[in-house]
mmCIF file of C-alpha atoms and ligand atoms in Angstrom:
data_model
loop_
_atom_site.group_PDB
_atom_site.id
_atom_site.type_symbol
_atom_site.label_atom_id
_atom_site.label_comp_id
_atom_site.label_asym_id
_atom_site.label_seq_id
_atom_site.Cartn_x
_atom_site.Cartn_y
_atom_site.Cartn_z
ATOM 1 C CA UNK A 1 -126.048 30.183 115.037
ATOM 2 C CA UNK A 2 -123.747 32.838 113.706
ATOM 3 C CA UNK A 3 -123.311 34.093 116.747
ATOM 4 C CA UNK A 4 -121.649 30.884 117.793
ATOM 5 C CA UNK A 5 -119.912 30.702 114.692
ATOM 6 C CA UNK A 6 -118.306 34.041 115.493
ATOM 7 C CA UNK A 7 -117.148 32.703 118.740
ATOM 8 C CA UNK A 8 -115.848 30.141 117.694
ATOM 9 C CA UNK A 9 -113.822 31.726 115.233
ATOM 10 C CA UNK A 10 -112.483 34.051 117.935
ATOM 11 C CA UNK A 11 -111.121 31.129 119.832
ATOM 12 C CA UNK A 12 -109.485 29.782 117.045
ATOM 13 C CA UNK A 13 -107.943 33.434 116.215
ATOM 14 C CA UNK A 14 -106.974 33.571 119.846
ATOM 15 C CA UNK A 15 -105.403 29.710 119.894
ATOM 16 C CA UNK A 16 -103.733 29.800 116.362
ATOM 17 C CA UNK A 17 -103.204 33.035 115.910
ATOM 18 C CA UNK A 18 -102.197 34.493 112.221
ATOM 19 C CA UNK A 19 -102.888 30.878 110.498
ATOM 20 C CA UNK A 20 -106.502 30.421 111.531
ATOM 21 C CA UNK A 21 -106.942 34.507 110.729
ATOM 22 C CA UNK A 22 -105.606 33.833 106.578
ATOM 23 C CA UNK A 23 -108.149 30.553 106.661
ATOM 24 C CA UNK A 24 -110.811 32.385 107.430
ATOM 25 C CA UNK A 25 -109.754 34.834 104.863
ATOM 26 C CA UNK A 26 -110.458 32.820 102.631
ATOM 27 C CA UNK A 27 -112.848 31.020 103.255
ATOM 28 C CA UNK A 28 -115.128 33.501 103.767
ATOM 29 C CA UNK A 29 -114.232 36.645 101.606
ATOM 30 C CA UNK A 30 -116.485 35.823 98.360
ATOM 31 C CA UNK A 31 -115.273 37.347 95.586
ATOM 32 C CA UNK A 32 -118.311 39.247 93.618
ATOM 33 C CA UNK A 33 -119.375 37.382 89.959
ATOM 34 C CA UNK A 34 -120.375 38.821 87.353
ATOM 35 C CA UNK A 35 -122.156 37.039 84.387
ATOM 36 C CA UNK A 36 -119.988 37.487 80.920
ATOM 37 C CA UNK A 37 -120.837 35.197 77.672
ATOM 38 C CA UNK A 38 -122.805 32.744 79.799
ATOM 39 C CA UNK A 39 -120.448 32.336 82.274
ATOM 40 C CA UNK A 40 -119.257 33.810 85.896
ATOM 41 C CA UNK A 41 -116.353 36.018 85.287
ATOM 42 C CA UNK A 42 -114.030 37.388 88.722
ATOM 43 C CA UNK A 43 -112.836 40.962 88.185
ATOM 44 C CA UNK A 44 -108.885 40.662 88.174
ATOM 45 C CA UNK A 45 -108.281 43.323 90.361
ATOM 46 C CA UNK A 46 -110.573 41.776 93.438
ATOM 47 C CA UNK A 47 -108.488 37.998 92.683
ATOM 48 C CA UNK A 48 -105.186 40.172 92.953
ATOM 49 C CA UNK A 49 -106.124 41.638 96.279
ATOM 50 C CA UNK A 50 -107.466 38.287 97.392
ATOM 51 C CA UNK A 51 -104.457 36.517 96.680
ATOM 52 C CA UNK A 52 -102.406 39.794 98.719
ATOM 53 C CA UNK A 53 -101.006 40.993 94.830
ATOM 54 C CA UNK A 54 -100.496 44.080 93.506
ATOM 55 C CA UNK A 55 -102.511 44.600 89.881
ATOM 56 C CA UNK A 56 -101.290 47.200 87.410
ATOM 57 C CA UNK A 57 -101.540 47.721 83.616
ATOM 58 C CA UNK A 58 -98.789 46.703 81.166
ATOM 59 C CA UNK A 59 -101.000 48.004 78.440
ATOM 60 C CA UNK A 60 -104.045 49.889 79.426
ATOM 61 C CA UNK A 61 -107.139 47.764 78.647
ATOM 62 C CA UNK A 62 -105.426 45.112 77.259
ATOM 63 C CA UNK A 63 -102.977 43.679 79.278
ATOM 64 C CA UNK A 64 -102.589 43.426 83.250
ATOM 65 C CA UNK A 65 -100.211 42.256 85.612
ATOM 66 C CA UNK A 66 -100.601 40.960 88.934
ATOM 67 C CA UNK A 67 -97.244 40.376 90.550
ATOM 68 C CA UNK A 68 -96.078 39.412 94.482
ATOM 69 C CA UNK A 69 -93.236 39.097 95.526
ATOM 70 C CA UNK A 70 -92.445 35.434 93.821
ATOM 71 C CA UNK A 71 -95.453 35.393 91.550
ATOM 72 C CA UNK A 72 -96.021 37.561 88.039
ATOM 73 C CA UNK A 73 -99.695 36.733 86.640
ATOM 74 C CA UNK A 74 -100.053 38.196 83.087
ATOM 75 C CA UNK A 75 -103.479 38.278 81.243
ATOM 76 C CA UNK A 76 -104.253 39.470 77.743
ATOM 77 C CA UNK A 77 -107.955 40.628 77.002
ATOM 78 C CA UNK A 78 -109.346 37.660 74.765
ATOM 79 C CA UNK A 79 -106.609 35.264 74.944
ATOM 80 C CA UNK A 80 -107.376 32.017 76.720
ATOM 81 C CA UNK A 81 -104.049 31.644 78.535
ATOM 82 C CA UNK A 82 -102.322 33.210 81.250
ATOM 83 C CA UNK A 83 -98.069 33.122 82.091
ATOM 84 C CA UNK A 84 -97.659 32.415 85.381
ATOM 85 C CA UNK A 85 -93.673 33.000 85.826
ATOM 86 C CA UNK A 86 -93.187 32.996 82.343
ATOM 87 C CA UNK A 87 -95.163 29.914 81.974
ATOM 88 C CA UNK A 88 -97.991 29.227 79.512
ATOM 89 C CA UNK A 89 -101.004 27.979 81.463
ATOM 90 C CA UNK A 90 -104.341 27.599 79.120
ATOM 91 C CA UNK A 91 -107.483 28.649 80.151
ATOM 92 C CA UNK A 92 -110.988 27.697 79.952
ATOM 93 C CA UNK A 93 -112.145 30.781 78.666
ATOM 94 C CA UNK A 94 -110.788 33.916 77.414
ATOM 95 C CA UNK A 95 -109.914 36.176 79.586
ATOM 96 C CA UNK A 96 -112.902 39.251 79.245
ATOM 97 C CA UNK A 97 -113.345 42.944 79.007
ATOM 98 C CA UNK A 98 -116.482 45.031 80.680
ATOM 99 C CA UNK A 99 -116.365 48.583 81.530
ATOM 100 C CA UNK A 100 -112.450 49.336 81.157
ATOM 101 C CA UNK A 101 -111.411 46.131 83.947
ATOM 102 C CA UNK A 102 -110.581 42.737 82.456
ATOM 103 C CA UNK A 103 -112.292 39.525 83.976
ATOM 104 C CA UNK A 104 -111.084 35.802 84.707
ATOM 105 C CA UNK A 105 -114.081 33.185 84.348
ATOM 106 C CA UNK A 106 -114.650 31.466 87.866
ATOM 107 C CA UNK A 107 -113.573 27.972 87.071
ATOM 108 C CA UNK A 108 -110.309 29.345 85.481
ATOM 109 C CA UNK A 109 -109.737 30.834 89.086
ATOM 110 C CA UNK A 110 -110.551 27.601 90.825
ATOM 111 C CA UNK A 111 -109.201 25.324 88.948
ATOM 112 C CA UNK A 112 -105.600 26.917 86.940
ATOM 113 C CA UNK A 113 -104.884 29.589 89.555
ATOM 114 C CA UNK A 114 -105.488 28.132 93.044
ATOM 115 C CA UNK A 115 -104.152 25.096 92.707
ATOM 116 C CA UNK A 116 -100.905 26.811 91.464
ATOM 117 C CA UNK A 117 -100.810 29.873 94.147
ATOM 118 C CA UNK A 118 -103.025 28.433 96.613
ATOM 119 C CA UNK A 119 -103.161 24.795 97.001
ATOM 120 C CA UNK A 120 -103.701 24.710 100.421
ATOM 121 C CA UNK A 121 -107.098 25.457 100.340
ATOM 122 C CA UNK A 122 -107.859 22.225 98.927
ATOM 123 C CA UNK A 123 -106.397 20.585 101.723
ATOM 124 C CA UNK A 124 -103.641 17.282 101.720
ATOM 125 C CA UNK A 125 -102.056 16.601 98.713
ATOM 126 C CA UNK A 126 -102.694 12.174 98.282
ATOM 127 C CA UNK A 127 -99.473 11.041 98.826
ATOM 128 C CA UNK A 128 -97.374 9.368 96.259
ATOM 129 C CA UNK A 129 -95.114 6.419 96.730
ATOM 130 C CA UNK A 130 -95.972 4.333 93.573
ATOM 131 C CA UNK A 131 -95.951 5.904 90.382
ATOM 132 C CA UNK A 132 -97.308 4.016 86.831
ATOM 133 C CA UNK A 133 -95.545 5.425 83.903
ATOM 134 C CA UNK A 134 -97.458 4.559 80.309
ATOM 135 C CA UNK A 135 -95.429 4.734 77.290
ATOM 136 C CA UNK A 136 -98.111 5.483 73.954
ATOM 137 C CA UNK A 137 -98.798 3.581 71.462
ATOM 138 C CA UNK A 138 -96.860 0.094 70.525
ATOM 139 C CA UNK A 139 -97.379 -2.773 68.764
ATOM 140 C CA UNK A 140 -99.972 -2.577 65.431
ATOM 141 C CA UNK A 141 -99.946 1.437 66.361
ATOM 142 C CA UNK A 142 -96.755 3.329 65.855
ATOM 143 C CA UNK A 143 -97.820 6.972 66.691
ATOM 144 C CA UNK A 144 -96.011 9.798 65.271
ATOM 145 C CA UNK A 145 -93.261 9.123 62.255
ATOM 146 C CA UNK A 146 -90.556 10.821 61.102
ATOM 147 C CA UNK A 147 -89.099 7.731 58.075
ATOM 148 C CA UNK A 148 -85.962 10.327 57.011
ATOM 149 C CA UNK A 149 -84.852 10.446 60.723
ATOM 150 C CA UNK A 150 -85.906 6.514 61.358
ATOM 151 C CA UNK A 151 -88.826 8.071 64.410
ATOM 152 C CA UNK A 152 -91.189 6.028 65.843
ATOM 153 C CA UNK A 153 -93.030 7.257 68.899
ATOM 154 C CA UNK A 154 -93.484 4.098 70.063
ATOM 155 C CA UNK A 155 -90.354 3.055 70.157
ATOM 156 C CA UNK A 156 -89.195 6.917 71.840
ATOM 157 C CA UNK A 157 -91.887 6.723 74.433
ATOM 158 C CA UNK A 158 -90.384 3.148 75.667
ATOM 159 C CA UNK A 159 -87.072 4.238 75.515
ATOM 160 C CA UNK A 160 -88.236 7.304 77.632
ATOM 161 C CA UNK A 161 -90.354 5.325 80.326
ATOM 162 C CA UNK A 162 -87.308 3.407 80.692
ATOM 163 C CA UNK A 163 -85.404 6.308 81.690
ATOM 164 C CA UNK A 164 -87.275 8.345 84.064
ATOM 165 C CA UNK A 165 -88.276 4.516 85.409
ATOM 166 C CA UNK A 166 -84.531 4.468 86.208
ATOM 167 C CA UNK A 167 -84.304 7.817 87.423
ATOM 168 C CA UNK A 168 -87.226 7.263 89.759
ATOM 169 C CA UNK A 169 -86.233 4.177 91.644
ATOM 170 C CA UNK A 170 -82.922 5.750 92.266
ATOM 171 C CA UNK A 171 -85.248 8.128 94.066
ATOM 172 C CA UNK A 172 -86.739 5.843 96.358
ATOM 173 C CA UNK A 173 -90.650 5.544 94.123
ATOM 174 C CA UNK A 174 -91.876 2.236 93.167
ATOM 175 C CA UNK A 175 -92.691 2.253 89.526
ATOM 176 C CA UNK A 176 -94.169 0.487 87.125
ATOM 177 C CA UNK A 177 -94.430 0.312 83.481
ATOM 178 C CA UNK A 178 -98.054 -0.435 81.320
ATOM 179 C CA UNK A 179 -95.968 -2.127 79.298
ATOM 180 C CA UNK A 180 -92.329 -2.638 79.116
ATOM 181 C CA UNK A 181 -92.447 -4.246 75.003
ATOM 182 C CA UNK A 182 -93.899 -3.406 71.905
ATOM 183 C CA UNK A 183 -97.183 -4.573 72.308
ATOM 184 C CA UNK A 184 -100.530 -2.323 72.299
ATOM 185 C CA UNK A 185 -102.550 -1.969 75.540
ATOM 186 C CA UNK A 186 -106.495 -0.343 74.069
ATOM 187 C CA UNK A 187 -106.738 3.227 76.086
ATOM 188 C CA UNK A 188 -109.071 2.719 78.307
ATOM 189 C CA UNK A 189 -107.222 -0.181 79.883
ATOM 190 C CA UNK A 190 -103.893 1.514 80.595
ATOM 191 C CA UNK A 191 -106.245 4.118 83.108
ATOM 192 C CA UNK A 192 -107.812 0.865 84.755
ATOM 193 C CA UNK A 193 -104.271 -0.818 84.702
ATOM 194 C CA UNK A 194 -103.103 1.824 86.770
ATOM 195 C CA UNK A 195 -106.761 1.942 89.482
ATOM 196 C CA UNK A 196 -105.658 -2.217 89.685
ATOM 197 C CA UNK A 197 -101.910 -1.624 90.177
ATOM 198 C CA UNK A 198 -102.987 0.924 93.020
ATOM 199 C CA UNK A 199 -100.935 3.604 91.933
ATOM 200 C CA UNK A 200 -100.624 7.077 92.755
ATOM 201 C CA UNK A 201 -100.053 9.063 89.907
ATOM 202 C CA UNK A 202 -99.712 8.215 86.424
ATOM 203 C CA UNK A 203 -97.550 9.554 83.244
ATOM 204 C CA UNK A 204 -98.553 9.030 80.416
ATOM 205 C CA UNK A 205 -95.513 9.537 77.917
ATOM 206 C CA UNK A 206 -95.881 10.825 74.315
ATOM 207 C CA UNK A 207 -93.912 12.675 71.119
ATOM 208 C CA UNK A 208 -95.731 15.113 68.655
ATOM 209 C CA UNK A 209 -95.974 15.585 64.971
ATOM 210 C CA UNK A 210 -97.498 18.349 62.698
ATOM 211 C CA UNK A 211 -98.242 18.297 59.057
ATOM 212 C CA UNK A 212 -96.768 21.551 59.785
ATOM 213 C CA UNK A 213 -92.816 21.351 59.897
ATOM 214 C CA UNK A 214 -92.182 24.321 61.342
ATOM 215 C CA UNK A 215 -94.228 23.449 64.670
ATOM 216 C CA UNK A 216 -91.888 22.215 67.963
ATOM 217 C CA UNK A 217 -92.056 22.509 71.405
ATOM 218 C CA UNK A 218 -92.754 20.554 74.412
ATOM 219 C CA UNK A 219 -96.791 20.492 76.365
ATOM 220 C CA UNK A 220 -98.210 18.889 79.230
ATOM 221 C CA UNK A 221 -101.589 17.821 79.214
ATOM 222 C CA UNK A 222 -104.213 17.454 82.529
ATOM 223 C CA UNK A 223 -107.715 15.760 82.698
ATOM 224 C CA UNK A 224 -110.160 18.866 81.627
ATOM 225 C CA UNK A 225 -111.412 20.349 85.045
ATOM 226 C CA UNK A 226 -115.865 20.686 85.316
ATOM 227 C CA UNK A 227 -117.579 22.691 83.324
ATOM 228 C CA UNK A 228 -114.477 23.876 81.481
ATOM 229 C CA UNK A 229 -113.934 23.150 77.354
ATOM 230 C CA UNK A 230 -110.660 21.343 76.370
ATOM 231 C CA UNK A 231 -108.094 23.413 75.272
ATOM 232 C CA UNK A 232 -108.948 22.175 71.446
ATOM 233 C CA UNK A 233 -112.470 23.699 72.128
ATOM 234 C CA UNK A 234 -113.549 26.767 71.251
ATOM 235 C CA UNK A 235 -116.369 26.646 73.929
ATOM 236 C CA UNK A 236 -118.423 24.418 76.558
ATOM 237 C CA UNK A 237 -119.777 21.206 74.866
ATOM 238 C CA UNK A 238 -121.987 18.761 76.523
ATOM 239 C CA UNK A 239 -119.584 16.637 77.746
ATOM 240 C CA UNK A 240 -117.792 19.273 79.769
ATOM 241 C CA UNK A 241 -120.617 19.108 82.447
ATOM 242 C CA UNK A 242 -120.031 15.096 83.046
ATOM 243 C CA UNK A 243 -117.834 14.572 85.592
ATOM 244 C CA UNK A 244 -115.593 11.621 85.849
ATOM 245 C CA UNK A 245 -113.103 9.430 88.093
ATOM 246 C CA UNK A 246 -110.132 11.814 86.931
ATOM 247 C CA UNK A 247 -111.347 15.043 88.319
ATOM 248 C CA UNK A 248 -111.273 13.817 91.699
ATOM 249 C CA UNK A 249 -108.359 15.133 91.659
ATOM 250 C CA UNK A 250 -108.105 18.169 89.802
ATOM 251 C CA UNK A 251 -106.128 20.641 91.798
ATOM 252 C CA UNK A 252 -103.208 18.188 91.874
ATOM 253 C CA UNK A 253 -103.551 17.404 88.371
ATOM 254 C CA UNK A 254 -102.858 21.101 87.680
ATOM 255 C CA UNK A 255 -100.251 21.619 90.137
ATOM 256 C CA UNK A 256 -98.368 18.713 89.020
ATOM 257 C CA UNK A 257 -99.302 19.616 85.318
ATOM 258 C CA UNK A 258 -97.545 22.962 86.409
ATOM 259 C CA UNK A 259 -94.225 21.773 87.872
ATOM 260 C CA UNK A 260 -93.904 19.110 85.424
ATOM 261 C CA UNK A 261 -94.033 21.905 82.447
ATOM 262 C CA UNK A 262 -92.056 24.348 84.040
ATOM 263 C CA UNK A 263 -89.270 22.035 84.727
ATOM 264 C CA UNK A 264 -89.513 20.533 80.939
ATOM 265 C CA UNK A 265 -89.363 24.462 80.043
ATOM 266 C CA UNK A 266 -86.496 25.193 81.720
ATOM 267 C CA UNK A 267 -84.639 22.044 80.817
ATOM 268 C CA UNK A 268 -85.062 21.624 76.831
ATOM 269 C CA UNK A 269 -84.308 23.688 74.599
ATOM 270 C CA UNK A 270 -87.605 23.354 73.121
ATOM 271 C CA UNK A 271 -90.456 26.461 72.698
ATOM 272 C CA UNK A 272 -93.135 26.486 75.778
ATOM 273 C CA UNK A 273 -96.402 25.220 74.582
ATOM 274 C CA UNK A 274 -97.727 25.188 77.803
ATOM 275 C CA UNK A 275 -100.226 23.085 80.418
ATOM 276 C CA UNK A 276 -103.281 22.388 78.316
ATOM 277 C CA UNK A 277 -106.353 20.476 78.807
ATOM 278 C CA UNK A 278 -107.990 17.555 77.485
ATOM 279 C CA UNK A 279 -110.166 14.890 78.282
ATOM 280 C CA UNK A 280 -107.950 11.798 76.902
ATOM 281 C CA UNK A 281 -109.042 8.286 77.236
ATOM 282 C CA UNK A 282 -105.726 7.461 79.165
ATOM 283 C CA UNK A 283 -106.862 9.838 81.927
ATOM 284 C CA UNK A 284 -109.759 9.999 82.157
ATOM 285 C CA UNK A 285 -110.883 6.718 84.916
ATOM 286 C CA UNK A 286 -108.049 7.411 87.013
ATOM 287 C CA UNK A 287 -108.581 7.620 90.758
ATOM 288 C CA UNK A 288 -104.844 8.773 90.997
ATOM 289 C CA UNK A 289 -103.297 11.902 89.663
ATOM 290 C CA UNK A 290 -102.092 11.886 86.211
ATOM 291 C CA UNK A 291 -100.583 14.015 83.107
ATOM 292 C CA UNK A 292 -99.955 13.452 79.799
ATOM 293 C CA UNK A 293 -96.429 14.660 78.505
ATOM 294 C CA UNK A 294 -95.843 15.300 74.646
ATOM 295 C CA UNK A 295 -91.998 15.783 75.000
ATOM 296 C CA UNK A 296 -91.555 17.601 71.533
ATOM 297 C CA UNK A 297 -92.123 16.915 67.979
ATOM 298 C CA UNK A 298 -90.559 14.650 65.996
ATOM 299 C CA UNK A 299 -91.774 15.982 62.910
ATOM 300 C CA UNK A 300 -89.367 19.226 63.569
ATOM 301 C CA UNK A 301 -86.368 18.665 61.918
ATOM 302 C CA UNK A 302 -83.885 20.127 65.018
ATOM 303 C CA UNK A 303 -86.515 18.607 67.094
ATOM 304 C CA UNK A 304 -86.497 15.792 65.472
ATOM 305 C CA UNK A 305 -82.983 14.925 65.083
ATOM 306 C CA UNK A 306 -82.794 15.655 69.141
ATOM 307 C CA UNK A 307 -85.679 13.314 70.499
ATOM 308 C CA UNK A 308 -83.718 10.883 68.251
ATOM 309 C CA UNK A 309 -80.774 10.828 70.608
ATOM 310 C CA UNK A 310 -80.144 9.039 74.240
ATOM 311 C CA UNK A 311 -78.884 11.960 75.517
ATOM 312 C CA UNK A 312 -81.622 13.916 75.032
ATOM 313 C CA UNK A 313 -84.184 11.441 76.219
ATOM 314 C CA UNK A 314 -82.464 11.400 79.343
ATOM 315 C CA UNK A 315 -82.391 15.256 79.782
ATOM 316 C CA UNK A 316 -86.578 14.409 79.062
ATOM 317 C CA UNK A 317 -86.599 11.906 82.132
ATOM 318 C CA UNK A 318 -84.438 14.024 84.076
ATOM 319 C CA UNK A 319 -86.820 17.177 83.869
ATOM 320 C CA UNK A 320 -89.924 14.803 84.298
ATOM 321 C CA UNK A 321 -88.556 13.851 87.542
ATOM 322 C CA UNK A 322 -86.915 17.100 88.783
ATOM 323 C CA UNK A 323 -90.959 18.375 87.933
ATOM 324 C CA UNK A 324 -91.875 15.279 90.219
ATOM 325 C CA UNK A 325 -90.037 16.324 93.212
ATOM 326 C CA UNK A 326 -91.023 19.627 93.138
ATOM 327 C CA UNK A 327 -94.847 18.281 93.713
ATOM 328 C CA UNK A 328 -93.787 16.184 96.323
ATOM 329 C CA UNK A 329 -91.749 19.210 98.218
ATOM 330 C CA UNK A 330 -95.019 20.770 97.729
ATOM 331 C CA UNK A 331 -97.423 17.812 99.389
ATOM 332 C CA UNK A 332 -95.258 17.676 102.031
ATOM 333 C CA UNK A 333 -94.818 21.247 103.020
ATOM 334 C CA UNK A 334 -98.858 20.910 102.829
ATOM 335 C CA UNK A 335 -98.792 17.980 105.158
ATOM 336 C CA UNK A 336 -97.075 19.833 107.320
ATOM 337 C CA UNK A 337 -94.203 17.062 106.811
ATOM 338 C CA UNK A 338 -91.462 20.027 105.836
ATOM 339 C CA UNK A 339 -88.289 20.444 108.363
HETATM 340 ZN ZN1 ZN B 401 -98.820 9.814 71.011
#
């Protein structure tokens, strides 16, 4: 039998060459576990040389770098988060110490750095032609408030879905709204909205507020991958082992989740508060890929006063969508569709 596996692997070498010689890489170099807090932790250096990057201390013990030559990976002993590019990505778990060498739980390599630097080994993107865009709140429930600056999310979030509705049909995707007035659709019925519309991904559109007036910044949210906590979670709860109709697709959720933040990053002036997870009502029946957006705060008074204006909600829509068709270069280069 493994014999004949080996042979066939040679023909495959021999017929494809340098492309069947990195699948087998890896697929079948396992990377060695080793059991931290409860939980199967990968030794950053051995994901570094899986992934073909170089690993080297930025401060010995505590922080580590693992850097190609587009990719910088930086991890901090004990903080749940890495920065991929400069990005803030949240982990599962902290990142862990043993012995001198830090260590990445197993699920936080699966599911926040493959799909990001590897997505291929998860095979074809689903395609995406019709998108559902879900503006919170409305009607009886107004969401966040800001009275001095005359907020209301739920007005914001339909002025917003308008927008990058607009901005989307001028680029060829179907789209529909969950609801295009101020009227209140229960959670769990936008998610099985979306499953009756047929669509293929789904945005669900939001705006922030803190008792806190100092907080601001923009975050993107994906349905919490398998037997990971929520980024609000200090640590695995029983629900975290339940799987459910929106992690069929959670390597696109985080590679969408990932362009869709960068691009709001680089667009707003707004502070990074990175991809999180969370298991919200609104995503979690989906059986298409979907994110939740919080576009900024409009409890912030700068903040604030800029969600307030057109302008700015457009530059929102615009980054949304420019995070869009970075996913879909993506699928398609994975399709094998790219020129
Ligand atoms: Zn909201």
């Amino acid at each position: 039998m493994a014999f004949g596996l080996l042979v066939s692997f040679l023909k495959r070498i021999h017929r494809e060459g340098v492309v069947a010689l990195l699948a087998i890489f890896f697929v079948c170099i396992p990377l060695c576990a080793l059991e931290l807090n409860g939980v199967n932790h990968l030794q950053l250096d051995e994901i570094g040389a899986k992934l073909g990057m170089q690993s080297r201390w930025v401060e010995k013990g505590k922080i580590k770098e693992l850097k190609s030559e587009w990719t910088r990976l930086r991890f901090e002993l004990h903080k749940r988060e890495m920065i991929v590019n400069g990005l803030r990505v949240h982990l599962g778990f902290p990142v862990a110490g043993s012995r001198g060498k830090l260590y990445l739980s197993e699920t936080d390599f699966r599911h926040q750095i493959q799909p990001i630097l590897t997505p291929q080994v998860f095979g074809k993107p689903p395609g995406f032609h019709h998108i559902i865009i879900d503006a919170g709140h409305g009607g009886t429930d107004p969401g966040a408030e800001n009275p001095a600056l005359k907020l209301r999310e739920k007005s914001l979030t339909l002025d917003l879905a308008k927008r990058l509705k607009a901005q989307l049909e001028k680029a060829g995707y179907k789209v529909t709204l969950t609801r295009s007035g101020d009227r209140l659709i229960a959670l769990p019925e936008r998610a099985l909205m979306a499953n009756r519309l047929k669509g293929d991904l789904f945005l669900s559109l939001h705006f922030n507020a803190s008792g806190k007036s100092s907080v601001h910044g923009v975050e993107t949210y994906a349905f919490t991958p398998l037997l990971q906590p929520s980024t609000s979670r200090g640590k695995l709860h029983p629900s975290d082992r339940k799987s459910y109709p929106g992690n069929k697709h959670d390597p696109w959720n985080e590679l969408l989740g990932f362009y869709v933040q960068r691009s709001l990053k680089e667009t707003l002036p707004s502070p990074d508060r990175g991809l999180k997870r969370a298991r919200f009502t609104v995503l979690r029946d989906l059986n298409m890929p979907g994110l939740l957006i919080e576009g900024g705060f409009v409890s912030h008074s700068q903040e604030g006063r800029n969600i307030g204006s057109a302008a700015y909600r457009e530059k929102i829509a615009r980054a949304i969508a420019s995070g869009l068709a970075t996913f879909e270069k993506t699928a398609n280069r994975l399709k094998g569709k790219a020129q």
